[in-house]
Coordinates of C-alpha atoms and ligand atoms in Angstrom, one line a residue:
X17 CA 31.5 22.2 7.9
X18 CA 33.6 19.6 6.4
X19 CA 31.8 16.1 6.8
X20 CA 34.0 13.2 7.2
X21 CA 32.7 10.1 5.0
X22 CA 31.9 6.9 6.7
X23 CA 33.5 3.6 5.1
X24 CA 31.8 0.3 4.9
X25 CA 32.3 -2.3 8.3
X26 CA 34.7 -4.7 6.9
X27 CA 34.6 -8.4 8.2
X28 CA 37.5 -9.9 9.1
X29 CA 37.7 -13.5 9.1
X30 CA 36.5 -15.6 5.9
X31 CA 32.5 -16.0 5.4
X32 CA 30.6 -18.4 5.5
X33 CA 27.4 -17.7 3.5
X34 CA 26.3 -14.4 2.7
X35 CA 22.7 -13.7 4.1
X36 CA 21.0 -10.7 2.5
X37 CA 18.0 -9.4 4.6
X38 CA 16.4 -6.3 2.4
X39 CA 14.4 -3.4 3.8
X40 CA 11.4 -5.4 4.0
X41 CA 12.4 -8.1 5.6
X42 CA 13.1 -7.2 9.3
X43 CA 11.4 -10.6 10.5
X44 CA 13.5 -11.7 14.0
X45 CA 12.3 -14.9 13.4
X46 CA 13.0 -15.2 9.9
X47 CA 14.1 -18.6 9.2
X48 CA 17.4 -17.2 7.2
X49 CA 18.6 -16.3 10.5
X50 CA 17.8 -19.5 12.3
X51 CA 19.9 -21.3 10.0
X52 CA 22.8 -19.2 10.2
X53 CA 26.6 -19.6 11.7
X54 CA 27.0 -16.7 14.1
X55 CA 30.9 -17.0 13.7
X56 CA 31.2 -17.8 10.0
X57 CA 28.7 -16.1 8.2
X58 CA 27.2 -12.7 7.8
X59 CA 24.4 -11.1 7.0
X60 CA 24.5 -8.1 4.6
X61 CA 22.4 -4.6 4.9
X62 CA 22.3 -1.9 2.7
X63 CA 20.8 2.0 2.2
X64 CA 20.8 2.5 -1.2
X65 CA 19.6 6.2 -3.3
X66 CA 18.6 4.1 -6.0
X67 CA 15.6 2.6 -3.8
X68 CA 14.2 5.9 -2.7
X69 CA 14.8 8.3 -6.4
X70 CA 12.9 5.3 -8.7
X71 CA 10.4 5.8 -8.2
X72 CA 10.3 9.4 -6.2
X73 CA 10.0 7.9 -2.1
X74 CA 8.3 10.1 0.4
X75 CA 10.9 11.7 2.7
X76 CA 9.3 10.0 6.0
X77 CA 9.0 6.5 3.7
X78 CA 12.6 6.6 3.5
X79 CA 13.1 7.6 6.8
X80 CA 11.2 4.9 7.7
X81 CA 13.1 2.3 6.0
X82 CA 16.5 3.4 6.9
X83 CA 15.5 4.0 10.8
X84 CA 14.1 0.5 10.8
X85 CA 16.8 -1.1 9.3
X86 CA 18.7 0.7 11.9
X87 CA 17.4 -0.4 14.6
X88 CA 16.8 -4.4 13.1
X89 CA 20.9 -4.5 12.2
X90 CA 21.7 -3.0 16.4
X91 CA 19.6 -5.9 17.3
X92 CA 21.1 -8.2 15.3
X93 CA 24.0 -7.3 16.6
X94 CA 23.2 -8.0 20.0
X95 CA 22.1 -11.3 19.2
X96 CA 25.4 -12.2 18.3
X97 CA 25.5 -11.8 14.2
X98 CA 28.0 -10.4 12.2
X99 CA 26.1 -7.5 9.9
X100 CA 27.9 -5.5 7.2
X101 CA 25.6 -2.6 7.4
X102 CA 26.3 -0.4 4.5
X103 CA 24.9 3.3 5.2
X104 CA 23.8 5.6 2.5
X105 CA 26.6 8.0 3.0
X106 CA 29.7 5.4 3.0
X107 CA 32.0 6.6 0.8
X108 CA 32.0 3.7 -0.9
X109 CA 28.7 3.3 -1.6
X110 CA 27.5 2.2 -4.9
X111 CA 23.8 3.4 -4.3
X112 CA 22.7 0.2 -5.8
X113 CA 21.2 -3.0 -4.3
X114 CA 23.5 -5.1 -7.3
X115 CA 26.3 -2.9 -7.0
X116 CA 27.0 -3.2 -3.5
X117 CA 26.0 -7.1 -3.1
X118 CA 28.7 -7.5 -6.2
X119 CA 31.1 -5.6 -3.8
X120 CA 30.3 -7.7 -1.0
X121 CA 31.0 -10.4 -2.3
X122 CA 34.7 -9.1 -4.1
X123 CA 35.6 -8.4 -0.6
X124 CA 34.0 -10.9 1.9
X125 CA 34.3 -13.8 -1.2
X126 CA 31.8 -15.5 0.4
X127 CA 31.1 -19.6 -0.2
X128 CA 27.4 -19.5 -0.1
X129 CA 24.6 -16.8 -0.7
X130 CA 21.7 -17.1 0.6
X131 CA 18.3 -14.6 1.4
X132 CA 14.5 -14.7 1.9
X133 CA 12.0 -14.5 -1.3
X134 CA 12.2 -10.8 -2.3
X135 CA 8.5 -8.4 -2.3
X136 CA 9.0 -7.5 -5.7
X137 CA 9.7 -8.9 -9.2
X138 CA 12.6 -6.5 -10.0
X139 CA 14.7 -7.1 -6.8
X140 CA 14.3 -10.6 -7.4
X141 CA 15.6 -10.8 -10.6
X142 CA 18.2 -8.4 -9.3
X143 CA 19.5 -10.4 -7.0
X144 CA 19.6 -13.4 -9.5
X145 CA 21.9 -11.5 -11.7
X146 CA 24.1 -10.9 -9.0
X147 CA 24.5 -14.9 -7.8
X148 CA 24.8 -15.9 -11.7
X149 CA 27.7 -13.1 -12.0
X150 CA 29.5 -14.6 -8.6
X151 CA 28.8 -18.0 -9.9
X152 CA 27.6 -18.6 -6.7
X153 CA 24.0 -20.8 -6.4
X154 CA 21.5 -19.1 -3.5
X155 CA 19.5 -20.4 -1.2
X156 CA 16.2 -18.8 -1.4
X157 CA 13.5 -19.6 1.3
X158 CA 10.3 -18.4 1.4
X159 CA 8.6 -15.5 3.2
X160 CA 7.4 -17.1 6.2
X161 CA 5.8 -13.8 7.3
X162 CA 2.7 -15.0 5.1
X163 CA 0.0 -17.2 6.3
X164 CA -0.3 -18.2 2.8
X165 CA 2.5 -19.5 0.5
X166 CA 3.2 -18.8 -3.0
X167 CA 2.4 -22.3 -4.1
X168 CA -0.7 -22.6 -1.8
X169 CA -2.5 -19.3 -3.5
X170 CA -1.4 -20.8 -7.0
X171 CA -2.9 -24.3 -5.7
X172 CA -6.0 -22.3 -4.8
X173 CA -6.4 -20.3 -8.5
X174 CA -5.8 -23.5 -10.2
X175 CA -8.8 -24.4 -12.4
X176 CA -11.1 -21.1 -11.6
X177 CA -12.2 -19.0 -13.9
X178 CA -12.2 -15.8 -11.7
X179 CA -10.5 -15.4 -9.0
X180 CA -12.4 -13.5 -6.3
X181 CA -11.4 -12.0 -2.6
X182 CA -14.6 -13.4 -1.1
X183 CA -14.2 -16.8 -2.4
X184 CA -10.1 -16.4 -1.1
X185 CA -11.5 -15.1 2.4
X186 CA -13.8 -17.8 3.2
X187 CA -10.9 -20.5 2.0
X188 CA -9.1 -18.6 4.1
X189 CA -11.0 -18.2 7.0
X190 CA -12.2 -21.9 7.1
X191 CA -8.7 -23.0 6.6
X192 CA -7.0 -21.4 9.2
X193 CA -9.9 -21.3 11.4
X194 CA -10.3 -17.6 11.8
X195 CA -14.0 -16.5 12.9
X196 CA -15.3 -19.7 12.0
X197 CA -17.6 -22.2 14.5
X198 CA -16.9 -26.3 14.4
X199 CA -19.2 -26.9 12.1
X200 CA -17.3 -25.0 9.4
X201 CA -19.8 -21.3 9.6
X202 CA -18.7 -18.2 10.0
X203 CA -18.9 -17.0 13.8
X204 CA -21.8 -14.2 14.0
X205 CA -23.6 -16.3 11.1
X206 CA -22.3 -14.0 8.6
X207 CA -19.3 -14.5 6.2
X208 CA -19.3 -10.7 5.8
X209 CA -20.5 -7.7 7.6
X210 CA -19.8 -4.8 4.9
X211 CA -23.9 -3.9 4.9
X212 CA -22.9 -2.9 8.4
X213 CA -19.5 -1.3 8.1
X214 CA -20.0 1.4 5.4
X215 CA -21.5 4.4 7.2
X216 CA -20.5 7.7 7.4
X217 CA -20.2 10.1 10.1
X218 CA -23.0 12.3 11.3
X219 CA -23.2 15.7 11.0
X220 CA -21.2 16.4 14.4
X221 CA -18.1 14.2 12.7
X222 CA -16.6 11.3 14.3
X223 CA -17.3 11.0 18.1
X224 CA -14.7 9.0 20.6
X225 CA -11.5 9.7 18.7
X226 CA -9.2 8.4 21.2
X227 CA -6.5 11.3 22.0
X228 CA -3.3 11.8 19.5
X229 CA -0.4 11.3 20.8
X230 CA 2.9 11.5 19.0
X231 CA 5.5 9.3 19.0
X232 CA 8.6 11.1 18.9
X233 CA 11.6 10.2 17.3
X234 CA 14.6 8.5 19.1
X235 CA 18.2 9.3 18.6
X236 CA 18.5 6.6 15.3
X237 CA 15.5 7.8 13.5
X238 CA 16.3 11.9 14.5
X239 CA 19.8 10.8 12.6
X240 CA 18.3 9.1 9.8
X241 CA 15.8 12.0 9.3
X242 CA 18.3 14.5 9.0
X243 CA 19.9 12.3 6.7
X244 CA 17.0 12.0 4.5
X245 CA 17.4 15.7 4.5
X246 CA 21.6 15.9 3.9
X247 CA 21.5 13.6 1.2
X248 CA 18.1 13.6 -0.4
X249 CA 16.8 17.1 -0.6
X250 CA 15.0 16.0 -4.1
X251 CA 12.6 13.7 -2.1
X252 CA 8.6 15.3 -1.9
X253 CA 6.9 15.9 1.6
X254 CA 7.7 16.7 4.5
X255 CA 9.3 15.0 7.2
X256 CA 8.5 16.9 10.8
X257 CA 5.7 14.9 11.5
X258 CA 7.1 11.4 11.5
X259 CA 6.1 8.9 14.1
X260 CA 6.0 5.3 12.2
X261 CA 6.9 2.7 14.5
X262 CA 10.6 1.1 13.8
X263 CA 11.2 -1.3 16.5
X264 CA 9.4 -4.7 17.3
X265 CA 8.5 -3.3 20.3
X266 CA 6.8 0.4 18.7
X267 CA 5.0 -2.4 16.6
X268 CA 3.5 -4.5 19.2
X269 CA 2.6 -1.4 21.5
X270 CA 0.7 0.7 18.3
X271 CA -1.0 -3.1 17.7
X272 CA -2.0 -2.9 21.6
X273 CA -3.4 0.8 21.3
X274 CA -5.2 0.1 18.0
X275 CA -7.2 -2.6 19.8
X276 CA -7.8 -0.9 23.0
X277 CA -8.8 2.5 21.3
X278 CA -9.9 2.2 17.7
X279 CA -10.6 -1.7 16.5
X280 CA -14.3 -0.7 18.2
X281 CA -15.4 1.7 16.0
X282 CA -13.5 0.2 13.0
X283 CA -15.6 -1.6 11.3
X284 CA -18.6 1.0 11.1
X285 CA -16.4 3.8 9.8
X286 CA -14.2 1.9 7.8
X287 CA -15.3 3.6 4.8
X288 CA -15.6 7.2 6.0
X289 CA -14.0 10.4 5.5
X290 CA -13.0 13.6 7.5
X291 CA -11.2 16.4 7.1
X292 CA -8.4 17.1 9.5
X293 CA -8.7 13.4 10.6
X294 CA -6.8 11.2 8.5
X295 CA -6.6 8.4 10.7
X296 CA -9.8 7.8 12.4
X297 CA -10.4 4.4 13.3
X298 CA -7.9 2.9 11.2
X299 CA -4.7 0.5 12.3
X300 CA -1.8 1.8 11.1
X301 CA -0.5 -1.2 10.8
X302 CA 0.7 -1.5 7.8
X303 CA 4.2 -0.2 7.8
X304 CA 4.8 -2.7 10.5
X305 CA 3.6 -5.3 8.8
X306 CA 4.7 -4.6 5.4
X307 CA 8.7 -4.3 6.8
X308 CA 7.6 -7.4 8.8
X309 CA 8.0 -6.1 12.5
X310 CA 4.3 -7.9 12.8
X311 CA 3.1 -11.0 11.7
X312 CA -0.3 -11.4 10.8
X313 CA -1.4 -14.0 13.1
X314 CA -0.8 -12.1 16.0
X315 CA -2.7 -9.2 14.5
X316 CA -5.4 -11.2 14.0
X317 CA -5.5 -13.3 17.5
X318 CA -5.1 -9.7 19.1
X319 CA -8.3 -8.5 17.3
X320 CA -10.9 -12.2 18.1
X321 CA -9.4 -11.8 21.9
X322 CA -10.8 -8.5 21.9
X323 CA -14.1 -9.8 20.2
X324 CA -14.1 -13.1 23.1
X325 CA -13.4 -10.5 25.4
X326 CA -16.8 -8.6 24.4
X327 CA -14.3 -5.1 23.8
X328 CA -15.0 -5.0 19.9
X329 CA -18.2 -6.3 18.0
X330 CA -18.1 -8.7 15.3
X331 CA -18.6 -6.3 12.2
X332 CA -15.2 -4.3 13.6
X333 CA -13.3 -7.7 14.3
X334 CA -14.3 -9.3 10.9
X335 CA -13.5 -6.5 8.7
X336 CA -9.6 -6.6 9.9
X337 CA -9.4 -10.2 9.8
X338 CA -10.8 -9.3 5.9
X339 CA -8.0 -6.9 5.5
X340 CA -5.6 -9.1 7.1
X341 CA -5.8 -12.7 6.1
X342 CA -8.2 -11.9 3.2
X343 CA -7.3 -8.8 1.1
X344 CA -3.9 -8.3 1.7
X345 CA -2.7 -12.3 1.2
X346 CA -5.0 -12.4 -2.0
X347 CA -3.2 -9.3 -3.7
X348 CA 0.3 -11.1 -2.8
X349 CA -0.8 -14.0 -4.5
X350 CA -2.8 -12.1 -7.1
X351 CA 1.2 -10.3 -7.5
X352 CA 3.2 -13.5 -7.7
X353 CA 0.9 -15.3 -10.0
X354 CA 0.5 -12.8 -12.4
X355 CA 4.1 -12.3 -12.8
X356 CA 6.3 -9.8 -14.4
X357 CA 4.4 -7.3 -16.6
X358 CA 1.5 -7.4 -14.2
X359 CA 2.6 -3.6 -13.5
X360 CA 2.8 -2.6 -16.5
X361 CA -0.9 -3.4 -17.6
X362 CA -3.2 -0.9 -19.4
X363 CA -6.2 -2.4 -20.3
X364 CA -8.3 0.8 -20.7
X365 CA -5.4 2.3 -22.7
X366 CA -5.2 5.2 -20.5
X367 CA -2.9 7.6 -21.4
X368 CA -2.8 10.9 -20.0
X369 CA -0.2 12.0 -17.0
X370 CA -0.1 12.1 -13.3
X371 CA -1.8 15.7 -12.4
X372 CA 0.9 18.0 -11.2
X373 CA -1.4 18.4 -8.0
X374 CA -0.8 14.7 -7.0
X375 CA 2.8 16.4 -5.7
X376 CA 1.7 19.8 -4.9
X377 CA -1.8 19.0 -3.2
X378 CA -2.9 22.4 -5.1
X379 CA -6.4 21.7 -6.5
X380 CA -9.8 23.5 -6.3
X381 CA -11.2 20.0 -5.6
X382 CA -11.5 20.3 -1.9
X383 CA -11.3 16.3 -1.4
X384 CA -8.3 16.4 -3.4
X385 CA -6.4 18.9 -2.1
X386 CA -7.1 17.2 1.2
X387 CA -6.4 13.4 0.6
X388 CA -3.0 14.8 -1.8
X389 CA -1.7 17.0 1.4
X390 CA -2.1 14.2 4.0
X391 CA -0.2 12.2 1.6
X392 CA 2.8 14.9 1.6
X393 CA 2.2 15.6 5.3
X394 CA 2.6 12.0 6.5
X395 CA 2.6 9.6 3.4
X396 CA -0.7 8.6 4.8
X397 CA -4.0 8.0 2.9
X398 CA -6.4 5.5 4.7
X399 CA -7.8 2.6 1.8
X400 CA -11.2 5.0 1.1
X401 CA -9.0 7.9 0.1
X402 CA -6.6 5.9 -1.9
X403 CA -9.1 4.0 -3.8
X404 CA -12.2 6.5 -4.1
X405 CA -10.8 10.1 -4.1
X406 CA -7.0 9.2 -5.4
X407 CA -7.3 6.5 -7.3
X408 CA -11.1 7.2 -8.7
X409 CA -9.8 10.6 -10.2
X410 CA -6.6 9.0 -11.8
X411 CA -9.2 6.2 -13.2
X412 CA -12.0 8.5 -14.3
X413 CA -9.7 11.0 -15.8
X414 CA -7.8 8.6 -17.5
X415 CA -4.5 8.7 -16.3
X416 CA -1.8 6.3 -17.5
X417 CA -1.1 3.2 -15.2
X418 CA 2.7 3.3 -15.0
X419 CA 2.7 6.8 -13.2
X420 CA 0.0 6.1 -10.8
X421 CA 1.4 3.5 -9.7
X422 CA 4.9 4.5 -9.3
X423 CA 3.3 7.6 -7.1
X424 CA 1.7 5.1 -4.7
X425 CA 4.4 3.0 -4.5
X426 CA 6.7 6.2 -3.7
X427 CA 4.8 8.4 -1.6
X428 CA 3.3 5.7 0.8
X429 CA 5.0 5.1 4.2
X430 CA 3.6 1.2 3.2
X431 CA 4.4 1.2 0.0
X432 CA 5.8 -1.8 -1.4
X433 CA 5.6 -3.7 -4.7
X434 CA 3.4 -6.7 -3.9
X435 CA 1.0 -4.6 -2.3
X436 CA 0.7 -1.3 -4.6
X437 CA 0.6 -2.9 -8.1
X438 CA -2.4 -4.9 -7.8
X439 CA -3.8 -2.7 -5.6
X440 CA -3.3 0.3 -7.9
X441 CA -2.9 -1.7 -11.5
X442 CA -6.2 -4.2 -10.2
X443 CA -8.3 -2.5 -8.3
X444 CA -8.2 1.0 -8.1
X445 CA -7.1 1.6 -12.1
X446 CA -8.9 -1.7 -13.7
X447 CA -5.8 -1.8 -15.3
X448 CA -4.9 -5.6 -15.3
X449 CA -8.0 -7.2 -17.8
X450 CA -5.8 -10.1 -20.0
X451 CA -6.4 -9.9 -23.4
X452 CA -10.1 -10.3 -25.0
X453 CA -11.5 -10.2 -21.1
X454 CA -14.2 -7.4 -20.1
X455 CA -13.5 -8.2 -16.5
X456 CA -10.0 -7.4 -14.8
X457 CA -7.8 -9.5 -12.8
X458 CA -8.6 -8.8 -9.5
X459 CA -12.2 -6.9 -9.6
X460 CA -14.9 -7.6 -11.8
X461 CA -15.8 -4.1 -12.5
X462 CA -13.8 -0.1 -11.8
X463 CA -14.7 1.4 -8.8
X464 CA -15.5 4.1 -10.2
X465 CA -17.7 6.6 -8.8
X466 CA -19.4 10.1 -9.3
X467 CA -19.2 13.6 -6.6
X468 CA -22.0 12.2 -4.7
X469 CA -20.0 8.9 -3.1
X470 CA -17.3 11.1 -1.9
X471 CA -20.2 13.7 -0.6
X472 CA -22.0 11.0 1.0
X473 CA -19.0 9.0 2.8
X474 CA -17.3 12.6 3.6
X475 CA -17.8 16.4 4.6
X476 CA -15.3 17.7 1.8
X477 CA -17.5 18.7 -0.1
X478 CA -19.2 21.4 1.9
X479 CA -16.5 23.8 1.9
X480 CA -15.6 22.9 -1.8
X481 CA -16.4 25.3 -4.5
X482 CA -17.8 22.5 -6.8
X483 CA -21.6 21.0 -6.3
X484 CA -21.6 17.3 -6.2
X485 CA -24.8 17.2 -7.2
X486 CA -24.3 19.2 -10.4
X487 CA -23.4 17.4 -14.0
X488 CA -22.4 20.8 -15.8
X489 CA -22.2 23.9 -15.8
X490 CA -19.0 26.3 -13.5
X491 CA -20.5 25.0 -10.1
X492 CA -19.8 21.5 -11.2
X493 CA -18.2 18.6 -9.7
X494 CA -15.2 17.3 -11.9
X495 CA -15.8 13.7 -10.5
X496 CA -19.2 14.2 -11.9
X497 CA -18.1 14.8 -15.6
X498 CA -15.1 13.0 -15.5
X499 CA -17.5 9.6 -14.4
X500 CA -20.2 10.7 -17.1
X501 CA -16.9 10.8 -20.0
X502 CA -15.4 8.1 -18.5
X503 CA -18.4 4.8 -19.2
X504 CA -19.4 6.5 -22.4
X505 CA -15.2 6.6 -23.3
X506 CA -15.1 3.1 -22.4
X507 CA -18.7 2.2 -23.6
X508 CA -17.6 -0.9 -25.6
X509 CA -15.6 -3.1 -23.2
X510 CA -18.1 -2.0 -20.2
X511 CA -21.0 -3.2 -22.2
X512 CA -20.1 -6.8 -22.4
X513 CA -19.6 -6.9 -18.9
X514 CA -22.5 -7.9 -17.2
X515 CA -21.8 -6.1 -13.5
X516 CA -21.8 -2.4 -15.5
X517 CA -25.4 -2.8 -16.8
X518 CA -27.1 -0.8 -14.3
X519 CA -24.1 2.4 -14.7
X520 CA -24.4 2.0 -18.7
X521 CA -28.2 1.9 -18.3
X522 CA -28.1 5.4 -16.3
X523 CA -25.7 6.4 -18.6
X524 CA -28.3 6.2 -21.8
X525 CA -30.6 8.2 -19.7
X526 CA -28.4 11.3 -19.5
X527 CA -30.0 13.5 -23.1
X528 CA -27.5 13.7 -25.6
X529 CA -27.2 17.5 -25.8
X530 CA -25.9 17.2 -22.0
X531 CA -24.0 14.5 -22.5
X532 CA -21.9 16.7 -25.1
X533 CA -21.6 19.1 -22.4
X534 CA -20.4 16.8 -20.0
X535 CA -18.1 15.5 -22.3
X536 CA -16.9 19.1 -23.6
X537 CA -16.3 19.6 -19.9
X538 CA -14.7 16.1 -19.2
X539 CA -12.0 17.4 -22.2
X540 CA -10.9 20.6 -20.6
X541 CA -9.9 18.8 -17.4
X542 CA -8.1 16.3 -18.4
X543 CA -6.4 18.4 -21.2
X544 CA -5.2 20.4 -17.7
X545 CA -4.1 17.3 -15.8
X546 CA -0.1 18.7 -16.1
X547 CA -1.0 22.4 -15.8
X548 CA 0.4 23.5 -12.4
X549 CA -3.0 23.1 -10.4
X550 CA -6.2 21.3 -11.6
X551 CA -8.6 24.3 -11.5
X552 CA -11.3 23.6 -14.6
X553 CA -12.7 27.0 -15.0
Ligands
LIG10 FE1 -14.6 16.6 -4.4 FE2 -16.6 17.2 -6.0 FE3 -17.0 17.1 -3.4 FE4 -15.6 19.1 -4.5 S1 -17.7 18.7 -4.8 S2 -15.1 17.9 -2.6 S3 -14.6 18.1 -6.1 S4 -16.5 15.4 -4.8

């Protein structure tokens, strides 16, 4: 069928200022909006291949992107703006951000550019180049998404030696009164309830799972989809099951049903696994935050009304607020204040490559096989899988920095720079150590951990061929070799540092003969990380 090529809105009347609002940045109240001339100036939109092929994006990530932009340009439109919505299949499409703002601005010649503080390093500098090259100087306000500012989290590191979450979290909380009672304590007499919020399901598996329902796709996103498909058959996983929330209004309904149905049972099993449940308890929130269809506050107030309201306890309540105003400001700040490079970080000079299963979901590793499919199925992992079964194998095995990262960023539906490098890079790789430092960045120690974590916080490992309790040997849990090779690879830097004492101390208790084994074993799996499935017999 012949397909007739789309060209580019043209504007016609002279512009004003040139606003650019990027994927991310779908904020209705954003103050770049607020400021502009309805009849003069225009705000600028674009689908580009170059965001979803480096690095590789999840079909449904991009899907997700495009159908939200979508949606935020029609509304846009309906308030009265003037968008220049470029779509990935105009013929005149440079598939660049740079390229097409340079051809924006060679045929709108616009008097004024202006856009909000980009998410990532590489955009920013990006968009720079493409104001120096019009000669034109930008207006560049801040992300007013954020509860904290860029200068207020570099206020806050000033002068400390380590910069710590917890110490962040209470700053925080006290600050913007969150949780907190007049006299300056935390509400529940606790600053932090993770003793209760880190058990595992019972034998039976998690009870009260409110019912799934699926969202399913409107006529924009069932467009966009099979776009995804027309024009970006190279992208990995699948795309049927996509039900992301694009609009405002999807956001603010899956916040509603989160607290009504899951924010109770939240906190408990906040750290727990399950197969053929890979949402549990947890928000899914994220996407609509990250592209900014949610602010944080109202996350936040949403959660203490249900904890006023006596519908969620404490524990639940304060570990979102954590994730919320704590966690997920601090590795923005950590982002920003580290600066470019930060990505790029190696500080355990790892060096091997991604595992070919990490696309495929193909391992003999039962936990594996089932956090890598649900990322393919619905670019989904909740923070346990991506940091403890994910990210602890990448770490243990030894697997370079660059390529883990770029697979979290990709294959994510919430994937976005600010968020995945310190969160992969700093906490899951303890990548980010400066120079002559035994402790990273962002965590003071790896998580790094053995079979039996991932046996006692899930049920994979009952129908997995490997024993998690077993250090060599065929029956053998990989995780339990790999952790073995991985302090006594890394024994120098780990023994200066203070919080590994009690891991380096077990470490010199395993006998030497089995700690060549271990090691021997440790070898053959991660000389197979690129073979085409990580079986290790
Ligand atoms: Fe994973 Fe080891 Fe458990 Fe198998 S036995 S599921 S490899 S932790």
């Amino acid at each position: 069928m012949k397909r007739t090529h789309k060209r580019t809105q043209t504007v016609a009347k002279p512009t004003g200022t040139l606003a650019i609002v990027l994927g991310d940045q779908l904020n209705r109240d954003a103050e770049i909006l607020r400021r502009l001339d309805r009849e003069r100036d225009v705000v600028l939109m674009m689908e580009v291949r170059a965001e979803s092929l480096a690095p590789r994006s999840h079909r449904q990530r991009t899907a997700l992107f495009l159908s939200a932009m979508r949606h935020f340009a029609k509304e846009l439109r309906a308030r009265g703006f003037c968008v220049r919505y470029v779509e990935l299949d105009d013929e005149a499409n440079t598939q660049t951000l740079a390229g097409e703002i340079d051809r924006a601005i060679e045929e709108l010649s616009p008097r004024a550019l202006a856009w909000t503080e980009p998410g990532d390093i590489r955009v920013r500098i990006d968009l720079n180049a493409c104001a120096e090259r019009a000669n034109l100087k930008p207006t560049v306000l801040p992300d007013g998404h954020f509860l904290t500012s860029i200068e207020t989290f570099a206020d806050w590191a000033k002068g400390r030696r380590r910069l710590r979450m917890e110490d962040f979290y209470r700053w925080q909380r006290r600050r913007l009164e969150v949780l907190v009672e007049e006299n300056g304590q935390p509400r529940g007499e606790q600053w932090n309830f993770d003793a209760n919020n880190r058990r595992p399901f019972g034998k039976r598996g998690p009870e009260g799972l409110p019912p799934k329902r699926r969202r399913q796709p409107d006529a924009i996103t069932q467009s966009v989809l099979a776009l995804v498909e027309r024009e970006l058959p190279e992208l990995p996983g699948q795309s049927e099951n996509f039900d992301w929330p694009v609009t405002r209004r999807q956001a603010l309904l899956a916040l509603r049903q989160f607290i009504r149905n899951r924010l109770s049972s939240f906190g408990r099993y906040q750290d727990a696994m399950w197969s053929g449940e890979p949402t549990l308890f947890h928000s899914l929130l994220s996407t609509s935050l990250n592209l900014k269809l949610l602010g944080p506050s109202e996350c936040v107030d949403a959660a203490v009304d249900a904890l006023d309201a006596g519908e969620a306890p404490i524990e639940s309540v304060e570990g979102f607020v954590r994730q919320i105003i704590g966690w997920r400001e601090f590795v923005r700040g950590i982002y920003w204040l580290e600066g470019p490079g930060y990505r790029d970080r190696n500080a355990l000079g790892a060096d091997r490559p991604l595992p070919h299963a990490y696309w495929t979901g193909q391992s003999d590793m039962n936990c594996l096989a089932t956090a890598v499919g649900e990322v393919l199925d619905r670019g989904y992992g909740h923070h346990i899988q991506r940091l403890m079964v994910t990210g602890n194998f990448a770490l243990l095995a030894g697997v370079e920095p660059r390529a883990v990262n770029d697979w979290y960023l990709g294959m994510f539906v919430d994937g976005v720079d600010w968020v995945t490098a310190p969160n992969v890079v700093g906490m899951a790789l303890h990548a980010d150590a400066r120079p002559g430092s035994t402790e990273g960045v962002l965590g003071s120690k790896p998580y790094a951990a053995s079979g039996r974590y991932i046996d006692r916080m899930s049920n994979y490992c009952r129908s997995c061929r490997f024993d998690p309790k077993k250090r060599i040997g065929p029956e053998a849990c990989p995780f339990n070799a790999l952790y073995w090779d991985f302090l006594s690879r890394n024994r120098t830097p780990f023994r200066a540092n203070p919080r590994m004492a009690l891991a380096m101390k077990n470490l010199d208790r395993i006998p030497v003969e089995e700690l060549d084994e271990i090691r021997r074993l440790a070898r053959t799996i991660r000389q197979r990380l690129s073979a085409d499935d990580l079986r290790t017999t």
